[in-house]
mmCIF file of C-alpha atoms in Angstrom:
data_model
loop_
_atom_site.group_PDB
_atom_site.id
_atom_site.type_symbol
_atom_site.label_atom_id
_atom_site.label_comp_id
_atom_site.label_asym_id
_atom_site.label_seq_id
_atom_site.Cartn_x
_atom_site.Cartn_y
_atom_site.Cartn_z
ATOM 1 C CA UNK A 954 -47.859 64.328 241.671
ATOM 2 C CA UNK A 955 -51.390 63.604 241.426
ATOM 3 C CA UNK A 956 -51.412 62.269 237.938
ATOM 4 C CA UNK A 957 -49.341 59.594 239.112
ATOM 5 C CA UNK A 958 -51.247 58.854 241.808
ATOM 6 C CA UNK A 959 -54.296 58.858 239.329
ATOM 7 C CA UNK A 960 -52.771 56.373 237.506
ATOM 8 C CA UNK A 961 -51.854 54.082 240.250
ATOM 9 C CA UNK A 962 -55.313 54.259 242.010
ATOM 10 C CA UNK A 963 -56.435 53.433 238.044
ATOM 11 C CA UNK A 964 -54.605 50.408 238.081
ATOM 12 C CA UNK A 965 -55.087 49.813 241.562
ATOM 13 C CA UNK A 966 -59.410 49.882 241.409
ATOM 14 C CA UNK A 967 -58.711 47.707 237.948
ATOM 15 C CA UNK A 968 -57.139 45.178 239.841
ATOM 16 C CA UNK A 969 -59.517 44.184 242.214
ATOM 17 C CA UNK A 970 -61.911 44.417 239.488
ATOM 18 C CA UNK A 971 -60.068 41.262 237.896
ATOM 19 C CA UNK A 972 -58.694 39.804 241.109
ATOM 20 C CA UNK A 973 -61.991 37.681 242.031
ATOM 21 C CA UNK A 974 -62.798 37.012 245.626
ATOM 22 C CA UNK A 975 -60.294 37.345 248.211
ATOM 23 C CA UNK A 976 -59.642 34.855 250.941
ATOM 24 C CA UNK A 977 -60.170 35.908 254.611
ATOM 25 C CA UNK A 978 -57.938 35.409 257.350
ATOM 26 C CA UNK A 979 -59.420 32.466 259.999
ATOM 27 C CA UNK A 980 -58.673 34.300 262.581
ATOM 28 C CA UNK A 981 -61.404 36.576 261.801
ATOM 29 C CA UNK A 982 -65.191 36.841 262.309
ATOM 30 C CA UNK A 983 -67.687 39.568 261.810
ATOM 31 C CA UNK A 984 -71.011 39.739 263.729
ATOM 32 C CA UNK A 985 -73.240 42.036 261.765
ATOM 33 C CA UNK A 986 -76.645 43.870 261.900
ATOM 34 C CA UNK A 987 -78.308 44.411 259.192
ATOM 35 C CA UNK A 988 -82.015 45.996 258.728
ATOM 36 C CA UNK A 989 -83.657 42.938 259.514
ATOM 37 C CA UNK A 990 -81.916 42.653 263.526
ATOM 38 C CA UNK A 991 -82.859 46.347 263.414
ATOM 39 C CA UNK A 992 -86.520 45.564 262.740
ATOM 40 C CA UNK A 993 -86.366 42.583 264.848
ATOM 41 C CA UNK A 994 -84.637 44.201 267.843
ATOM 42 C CA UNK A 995 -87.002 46.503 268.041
ATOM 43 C CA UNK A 996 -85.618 49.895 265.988
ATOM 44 C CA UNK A 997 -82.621 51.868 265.756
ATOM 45 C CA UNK A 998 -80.762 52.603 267.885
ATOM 46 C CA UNK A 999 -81.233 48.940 269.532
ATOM 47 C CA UNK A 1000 -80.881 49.309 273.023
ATOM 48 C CA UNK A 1001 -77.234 48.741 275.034
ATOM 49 C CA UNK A 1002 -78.364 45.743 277.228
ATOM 50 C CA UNK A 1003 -78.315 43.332 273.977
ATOM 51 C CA UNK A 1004 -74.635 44.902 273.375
ATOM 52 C CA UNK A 1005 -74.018 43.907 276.893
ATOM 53 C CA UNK A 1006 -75.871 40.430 276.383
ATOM 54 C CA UNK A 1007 -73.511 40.017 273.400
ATOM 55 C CA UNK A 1008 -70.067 40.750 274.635
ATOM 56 C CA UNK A 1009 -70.838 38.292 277.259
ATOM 57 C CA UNK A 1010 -71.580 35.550 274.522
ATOM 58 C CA UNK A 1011 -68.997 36.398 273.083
ATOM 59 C CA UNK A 1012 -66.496 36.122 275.859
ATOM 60 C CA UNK A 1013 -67.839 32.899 276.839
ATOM 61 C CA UNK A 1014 -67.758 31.158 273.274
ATOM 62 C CA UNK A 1015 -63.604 31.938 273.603
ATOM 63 C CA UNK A 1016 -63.316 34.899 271.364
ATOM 64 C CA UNK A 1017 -59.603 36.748 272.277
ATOM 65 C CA UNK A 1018 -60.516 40.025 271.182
ATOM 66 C CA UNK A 1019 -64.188 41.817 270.710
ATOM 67 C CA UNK A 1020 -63.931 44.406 268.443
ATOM 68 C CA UNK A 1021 -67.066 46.490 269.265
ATOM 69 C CA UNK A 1022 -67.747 49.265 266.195
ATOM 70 C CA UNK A 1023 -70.079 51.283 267.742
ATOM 71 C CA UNK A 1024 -69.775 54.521 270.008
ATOM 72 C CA UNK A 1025 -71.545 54.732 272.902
ATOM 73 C CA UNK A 1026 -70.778 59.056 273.048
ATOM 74 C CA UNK A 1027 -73.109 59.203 276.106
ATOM 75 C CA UNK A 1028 -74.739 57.821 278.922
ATOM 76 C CA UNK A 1029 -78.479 57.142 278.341
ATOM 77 C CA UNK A 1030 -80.563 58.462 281.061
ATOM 78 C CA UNK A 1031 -83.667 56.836 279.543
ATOM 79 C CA UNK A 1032 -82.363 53.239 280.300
ATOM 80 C CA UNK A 1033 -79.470 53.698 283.042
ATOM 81 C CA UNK A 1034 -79.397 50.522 283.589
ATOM 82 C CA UNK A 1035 -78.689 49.278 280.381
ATOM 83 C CA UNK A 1036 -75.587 51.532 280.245
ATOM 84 C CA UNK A 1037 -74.418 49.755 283.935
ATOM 85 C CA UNK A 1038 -74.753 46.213 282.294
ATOM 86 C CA UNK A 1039 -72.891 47.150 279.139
ATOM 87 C CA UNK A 1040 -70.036 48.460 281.785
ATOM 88 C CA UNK A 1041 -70.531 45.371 283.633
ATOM 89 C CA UNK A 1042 -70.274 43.191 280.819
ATOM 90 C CA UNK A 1043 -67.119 44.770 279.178
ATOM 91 C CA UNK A 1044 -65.476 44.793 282.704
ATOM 92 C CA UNK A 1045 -66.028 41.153 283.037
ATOM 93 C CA UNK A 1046 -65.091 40.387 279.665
ATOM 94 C CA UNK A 1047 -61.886 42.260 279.420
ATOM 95 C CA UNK A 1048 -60.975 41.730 275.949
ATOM 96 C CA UNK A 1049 -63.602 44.974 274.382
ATOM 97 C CA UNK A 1050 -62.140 47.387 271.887
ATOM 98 C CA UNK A 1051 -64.208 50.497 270.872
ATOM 99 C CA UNK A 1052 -63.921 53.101 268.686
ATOM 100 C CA UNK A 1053 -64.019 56.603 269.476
ATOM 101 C CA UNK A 1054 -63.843 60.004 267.146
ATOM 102 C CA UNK A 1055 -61.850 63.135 266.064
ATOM 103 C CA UNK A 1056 -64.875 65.896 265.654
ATOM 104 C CA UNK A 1057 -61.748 67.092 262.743
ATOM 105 C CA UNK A 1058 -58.799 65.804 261.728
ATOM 106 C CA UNK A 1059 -57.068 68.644 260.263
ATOM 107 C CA UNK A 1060 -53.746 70.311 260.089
ATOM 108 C CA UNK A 1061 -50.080 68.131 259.573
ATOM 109 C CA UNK A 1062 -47.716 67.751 261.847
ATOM 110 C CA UNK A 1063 -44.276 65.785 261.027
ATOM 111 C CA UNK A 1064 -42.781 63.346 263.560
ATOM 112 C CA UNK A 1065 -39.746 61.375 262.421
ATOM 113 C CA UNK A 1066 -40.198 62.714 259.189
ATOM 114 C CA UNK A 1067 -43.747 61.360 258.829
ATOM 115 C CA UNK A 1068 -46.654 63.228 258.148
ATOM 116 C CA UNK A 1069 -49.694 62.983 260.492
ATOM 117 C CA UNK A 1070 -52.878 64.352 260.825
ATOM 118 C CA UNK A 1071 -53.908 66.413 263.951
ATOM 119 C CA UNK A 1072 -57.519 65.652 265.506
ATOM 120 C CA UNK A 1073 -59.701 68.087 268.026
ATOM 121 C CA UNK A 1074 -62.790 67.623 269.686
ATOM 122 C CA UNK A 1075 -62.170 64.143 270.633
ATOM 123 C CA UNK A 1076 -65.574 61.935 271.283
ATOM 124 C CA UNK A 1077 -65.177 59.284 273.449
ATOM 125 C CA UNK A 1078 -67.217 56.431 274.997
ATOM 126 C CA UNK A 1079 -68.677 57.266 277.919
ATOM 127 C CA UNK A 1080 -66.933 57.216 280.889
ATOM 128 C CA UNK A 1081 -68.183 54.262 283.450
ATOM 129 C CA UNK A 1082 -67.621 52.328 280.477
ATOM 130 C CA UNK A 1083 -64.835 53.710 278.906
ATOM 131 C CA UNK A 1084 -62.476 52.656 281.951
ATOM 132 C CA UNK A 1085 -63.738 48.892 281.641
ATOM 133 C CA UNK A 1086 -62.562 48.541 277.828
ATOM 134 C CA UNK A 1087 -59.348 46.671 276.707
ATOM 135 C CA UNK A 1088 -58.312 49.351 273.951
ATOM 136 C CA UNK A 1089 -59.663 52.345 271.595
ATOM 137 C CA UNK A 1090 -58.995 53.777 268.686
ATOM 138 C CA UNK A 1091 -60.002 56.753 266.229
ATOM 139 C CA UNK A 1092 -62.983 55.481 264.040
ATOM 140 C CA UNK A 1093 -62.531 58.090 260.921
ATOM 141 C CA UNK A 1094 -62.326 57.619 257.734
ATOM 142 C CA UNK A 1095 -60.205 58.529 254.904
ATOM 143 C CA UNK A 1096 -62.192 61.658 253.177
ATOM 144 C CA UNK A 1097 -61.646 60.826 249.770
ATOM 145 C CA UNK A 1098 -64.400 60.642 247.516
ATOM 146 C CA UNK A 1099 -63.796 56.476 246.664
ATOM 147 C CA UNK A 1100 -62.490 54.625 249.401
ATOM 148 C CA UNK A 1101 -59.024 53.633 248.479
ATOM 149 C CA UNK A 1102 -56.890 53.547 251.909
ATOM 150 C CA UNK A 1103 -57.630 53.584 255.135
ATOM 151 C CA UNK A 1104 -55.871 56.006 257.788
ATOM 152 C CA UNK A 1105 -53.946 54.395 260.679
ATOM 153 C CA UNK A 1106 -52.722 57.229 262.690
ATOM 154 C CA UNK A 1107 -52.799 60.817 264.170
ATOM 155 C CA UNK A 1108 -52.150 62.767 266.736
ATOM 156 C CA UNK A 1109 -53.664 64.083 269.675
ATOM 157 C CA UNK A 1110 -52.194 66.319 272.346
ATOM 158 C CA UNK A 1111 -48.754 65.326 270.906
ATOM 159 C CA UNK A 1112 -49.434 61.686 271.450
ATOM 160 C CA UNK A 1113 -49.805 59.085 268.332
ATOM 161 C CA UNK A 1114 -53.261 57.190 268.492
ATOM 162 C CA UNK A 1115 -53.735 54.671 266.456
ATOM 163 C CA UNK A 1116 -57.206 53.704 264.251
ATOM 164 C CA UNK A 1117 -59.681 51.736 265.926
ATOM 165 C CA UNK A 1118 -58.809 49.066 263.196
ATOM 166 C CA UNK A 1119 -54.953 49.101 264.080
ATOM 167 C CA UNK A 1120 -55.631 49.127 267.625
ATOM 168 C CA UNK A 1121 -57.888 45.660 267.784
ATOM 169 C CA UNK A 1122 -54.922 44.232 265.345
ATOM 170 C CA UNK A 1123 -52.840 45.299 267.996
ATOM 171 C CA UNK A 1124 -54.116 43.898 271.418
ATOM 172 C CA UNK A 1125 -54.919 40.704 268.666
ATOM 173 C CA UNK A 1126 -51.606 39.699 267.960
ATOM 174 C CA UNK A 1127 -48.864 41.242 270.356
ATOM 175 C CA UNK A 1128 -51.336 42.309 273.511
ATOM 176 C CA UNK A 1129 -51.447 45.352 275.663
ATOM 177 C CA UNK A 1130 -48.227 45.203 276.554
ATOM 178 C CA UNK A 1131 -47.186 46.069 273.032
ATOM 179 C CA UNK A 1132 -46.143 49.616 271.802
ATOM 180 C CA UNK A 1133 -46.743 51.815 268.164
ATOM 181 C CA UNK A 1134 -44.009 53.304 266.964
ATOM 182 C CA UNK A 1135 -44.421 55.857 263.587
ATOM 183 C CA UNK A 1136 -41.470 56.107 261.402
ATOM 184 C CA UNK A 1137 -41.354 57.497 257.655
ATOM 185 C CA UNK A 1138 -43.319 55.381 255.349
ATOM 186 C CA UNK A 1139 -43.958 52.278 258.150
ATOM 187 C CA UNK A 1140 -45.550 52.067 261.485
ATOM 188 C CA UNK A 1141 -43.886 49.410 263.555
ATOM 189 C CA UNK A 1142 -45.745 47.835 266.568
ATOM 190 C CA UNK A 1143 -43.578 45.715 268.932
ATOM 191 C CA UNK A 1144 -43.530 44.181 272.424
ATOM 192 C CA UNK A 1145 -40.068 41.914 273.949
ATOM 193 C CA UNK A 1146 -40.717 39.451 271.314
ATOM 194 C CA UNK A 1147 -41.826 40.082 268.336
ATOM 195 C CA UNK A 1148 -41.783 43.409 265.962
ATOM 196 C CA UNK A 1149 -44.948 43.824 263.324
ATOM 197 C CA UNK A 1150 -43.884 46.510 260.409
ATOM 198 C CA UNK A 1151 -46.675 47.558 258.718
ATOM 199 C CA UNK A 1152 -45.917 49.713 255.173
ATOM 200 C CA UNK A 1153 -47.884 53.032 254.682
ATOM 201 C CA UNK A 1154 -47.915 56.231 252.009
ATOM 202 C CA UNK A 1155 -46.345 59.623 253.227
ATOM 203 C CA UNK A 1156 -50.154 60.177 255.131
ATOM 204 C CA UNK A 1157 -49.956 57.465 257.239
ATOM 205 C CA UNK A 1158 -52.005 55.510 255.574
ATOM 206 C CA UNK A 1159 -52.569 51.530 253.998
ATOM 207 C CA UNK A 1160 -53.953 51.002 250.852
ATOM 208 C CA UNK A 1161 -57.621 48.988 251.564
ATOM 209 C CA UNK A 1162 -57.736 45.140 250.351
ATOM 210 C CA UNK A 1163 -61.339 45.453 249.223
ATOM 211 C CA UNK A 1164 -63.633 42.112 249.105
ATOM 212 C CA UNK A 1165 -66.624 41.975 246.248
ATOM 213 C CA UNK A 1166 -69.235 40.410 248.492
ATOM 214 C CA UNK A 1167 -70.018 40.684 252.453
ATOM 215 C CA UNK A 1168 -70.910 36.299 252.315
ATOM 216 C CA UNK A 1169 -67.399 36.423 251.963
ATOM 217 C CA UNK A 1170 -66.570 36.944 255.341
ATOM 218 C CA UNK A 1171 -66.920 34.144 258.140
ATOM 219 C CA UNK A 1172 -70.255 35.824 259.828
ATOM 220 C CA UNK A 1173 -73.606 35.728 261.409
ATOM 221 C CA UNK A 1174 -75.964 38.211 262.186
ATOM 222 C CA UNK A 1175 -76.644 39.427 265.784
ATOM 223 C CA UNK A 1176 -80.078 37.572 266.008
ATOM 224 C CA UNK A 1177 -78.891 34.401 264.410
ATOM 225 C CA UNK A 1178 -76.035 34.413 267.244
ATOM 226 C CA UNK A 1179 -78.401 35.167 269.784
ATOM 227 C CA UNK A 1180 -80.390 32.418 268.367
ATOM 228 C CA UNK A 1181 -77.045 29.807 268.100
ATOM 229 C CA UNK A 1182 -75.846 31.016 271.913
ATOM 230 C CA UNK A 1183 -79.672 28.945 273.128
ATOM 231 C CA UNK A 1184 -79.677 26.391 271.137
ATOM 232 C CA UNK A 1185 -76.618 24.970 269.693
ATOM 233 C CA UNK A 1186 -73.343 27.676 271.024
ATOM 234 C CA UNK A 1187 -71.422 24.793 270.337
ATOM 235 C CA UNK A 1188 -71.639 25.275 266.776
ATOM 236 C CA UNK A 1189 -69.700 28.861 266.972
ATOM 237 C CA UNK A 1190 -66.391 28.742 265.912
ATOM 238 C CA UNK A 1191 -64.808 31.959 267.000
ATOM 239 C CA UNK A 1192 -62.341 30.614 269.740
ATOM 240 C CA UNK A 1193 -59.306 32.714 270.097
ATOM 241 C CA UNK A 1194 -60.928 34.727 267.352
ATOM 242 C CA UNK A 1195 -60.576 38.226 266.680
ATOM 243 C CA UNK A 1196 -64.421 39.104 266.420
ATOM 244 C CA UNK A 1197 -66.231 42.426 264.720
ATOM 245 C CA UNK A 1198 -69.192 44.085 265.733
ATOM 246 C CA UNK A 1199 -70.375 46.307 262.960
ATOM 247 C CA UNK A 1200 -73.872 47.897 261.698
ATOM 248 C CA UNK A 1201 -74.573 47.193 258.035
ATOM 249 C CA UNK A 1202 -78.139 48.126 258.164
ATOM 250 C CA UNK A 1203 -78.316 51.125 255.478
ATOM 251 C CA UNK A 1204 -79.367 54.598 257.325
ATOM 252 C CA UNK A 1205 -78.119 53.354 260.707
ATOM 253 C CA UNK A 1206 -74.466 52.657 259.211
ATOM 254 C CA UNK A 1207 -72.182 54.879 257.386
ATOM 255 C CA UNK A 1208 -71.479 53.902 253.893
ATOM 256 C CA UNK A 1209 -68.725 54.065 251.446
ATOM 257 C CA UNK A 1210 -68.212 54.496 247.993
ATOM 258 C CA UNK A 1211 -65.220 51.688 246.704
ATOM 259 C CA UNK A 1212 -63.811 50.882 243.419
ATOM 260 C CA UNK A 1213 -66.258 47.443 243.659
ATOM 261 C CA UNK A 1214 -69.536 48.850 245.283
ATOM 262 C CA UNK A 1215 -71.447 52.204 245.193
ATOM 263 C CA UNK A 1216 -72.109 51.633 248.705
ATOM 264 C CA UNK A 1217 -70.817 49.447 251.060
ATOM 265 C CA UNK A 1218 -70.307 49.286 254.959
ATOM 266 C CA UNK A 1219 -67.637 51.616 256.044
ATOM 267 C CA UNK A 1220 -67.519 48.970 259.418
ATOM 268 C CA UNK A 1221 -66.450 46.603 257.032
ATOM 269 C CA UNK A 1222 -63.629 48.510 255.314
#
């Protein structure tokens, strides 16, 4: 029925239009890089031995979960070594999520009468660090023109996989013992305690909570934390802390168009 739906998106994008600033949950933090830790880090891509420098800052200032946004696709044979202490690091750590992606997510398939998406051509990290990481999930996006919602499964090689994004709220709250169930119009995720049901649309998906401004979140750039770690790391508060890594900087990051911004950071989404 899409002129129903075009009526509640309407009234959905007016809404957060009038809502004001949302609050943000304290058990979340967001470590960004933006053009300037670009510049300052030397150029895009920045190399993987300050990711490796950073999950292990991280770890050590107590965050539970790292939730790592980029995809390392390949090993670098310009800096091997850089790609043995980002393994080394994330194998130490034990708490890394990454994302990895469907070349296409295509054709529906229905599993207890929900609808999901197929993917192909999966990209994953690479694989000496790939077996040191806590979790992954798929890291694409709805394809509609505005971003409205935000897809939270598929399938692949008749197994559900969950987003990147549901998998780090996963291992976050019920651990890697926990399991994903899909069921029509809610995914459930459960372990021997405690059941999580999550409401979605008939294409397994969540309508997005948008914010107006990125100062909103609880954040700090990756060279102000770099900066904090030597000379106050006391002064971090991201103990037991579900923690993003995401690129902001425009050109390196992909960017969305939402009902409040022309462009804003998909990481964020």
């Amino acid at each position: 029925q899409p002129a129903a739906r075009f009526i509640a998106n309407t009234d959905s994008d007016l809404l957060h239009m009038l809502r004001g600033n949302r609050e943000f949950s304290d058990d979340l933090f967001l470590v960004y890089i933006d053009s300037q830790d670009v510049a300052e880090l030397g150029g895009w891509p920045i190399t993987r031995d300050y990711y490796g420098y950073l999950i292990y800052a991280l770890k050590q200032a107590g965050a539970k979960v790292i939730a790592l946004d980029v995809l390392f696709p390949t090993e670098n044979n310009r800096y091997p070594e850089f790609d043995q202490d980002l393994s080394h690091f994330a194998k130490t750590a034990g708490n890394v999520c990454t994302p990895f992606e469907f070349r296409h997510l295509s054709d529906q398939i229905s599993i207890d009468g929900a609808t999901c998406l197929l993917g192909d051509n999966i990209q994953h990290p690479f694989e000496a660090f790939r077996t040191h990481l806590l979790g992954t999930g798929f890291s694409n996006l709805s394809e509609e023109t505005i971003a409205r919602f935000g897809l939270l499964t598929a399938v692949w090689q008749d197994s559900i996989v969950s987003s990147f994004g549901l998998e780090c709220a996963r291992q976050f709250l019920l651990g890697d013992s926990s399991r994903v169930h899909l069921k029509k119009n809610k995914i459930i995720i459960e372990n021997d305690s405690t059941k999580i049901r999550i409401p979605i649309d008939d294409k397994q998906r969540i309508r997005l909570n948008h914010i107006k401004r990125l100062n909103r979140i609880p954040s700090i750039s990756l060279v102000d934390l770099f900066q904090t770690i030597q000379q106050n790391p006391d002064s971090l508060n991201i103990k037991g802390k579900l923690v993003f890594v995401g690129v902001t900087a425009p050109g390196a990051a992909p960017m969305k168009v939402t009902p409040l911004h022309s462009a804003f950071p998909a990481t964020v989404l």
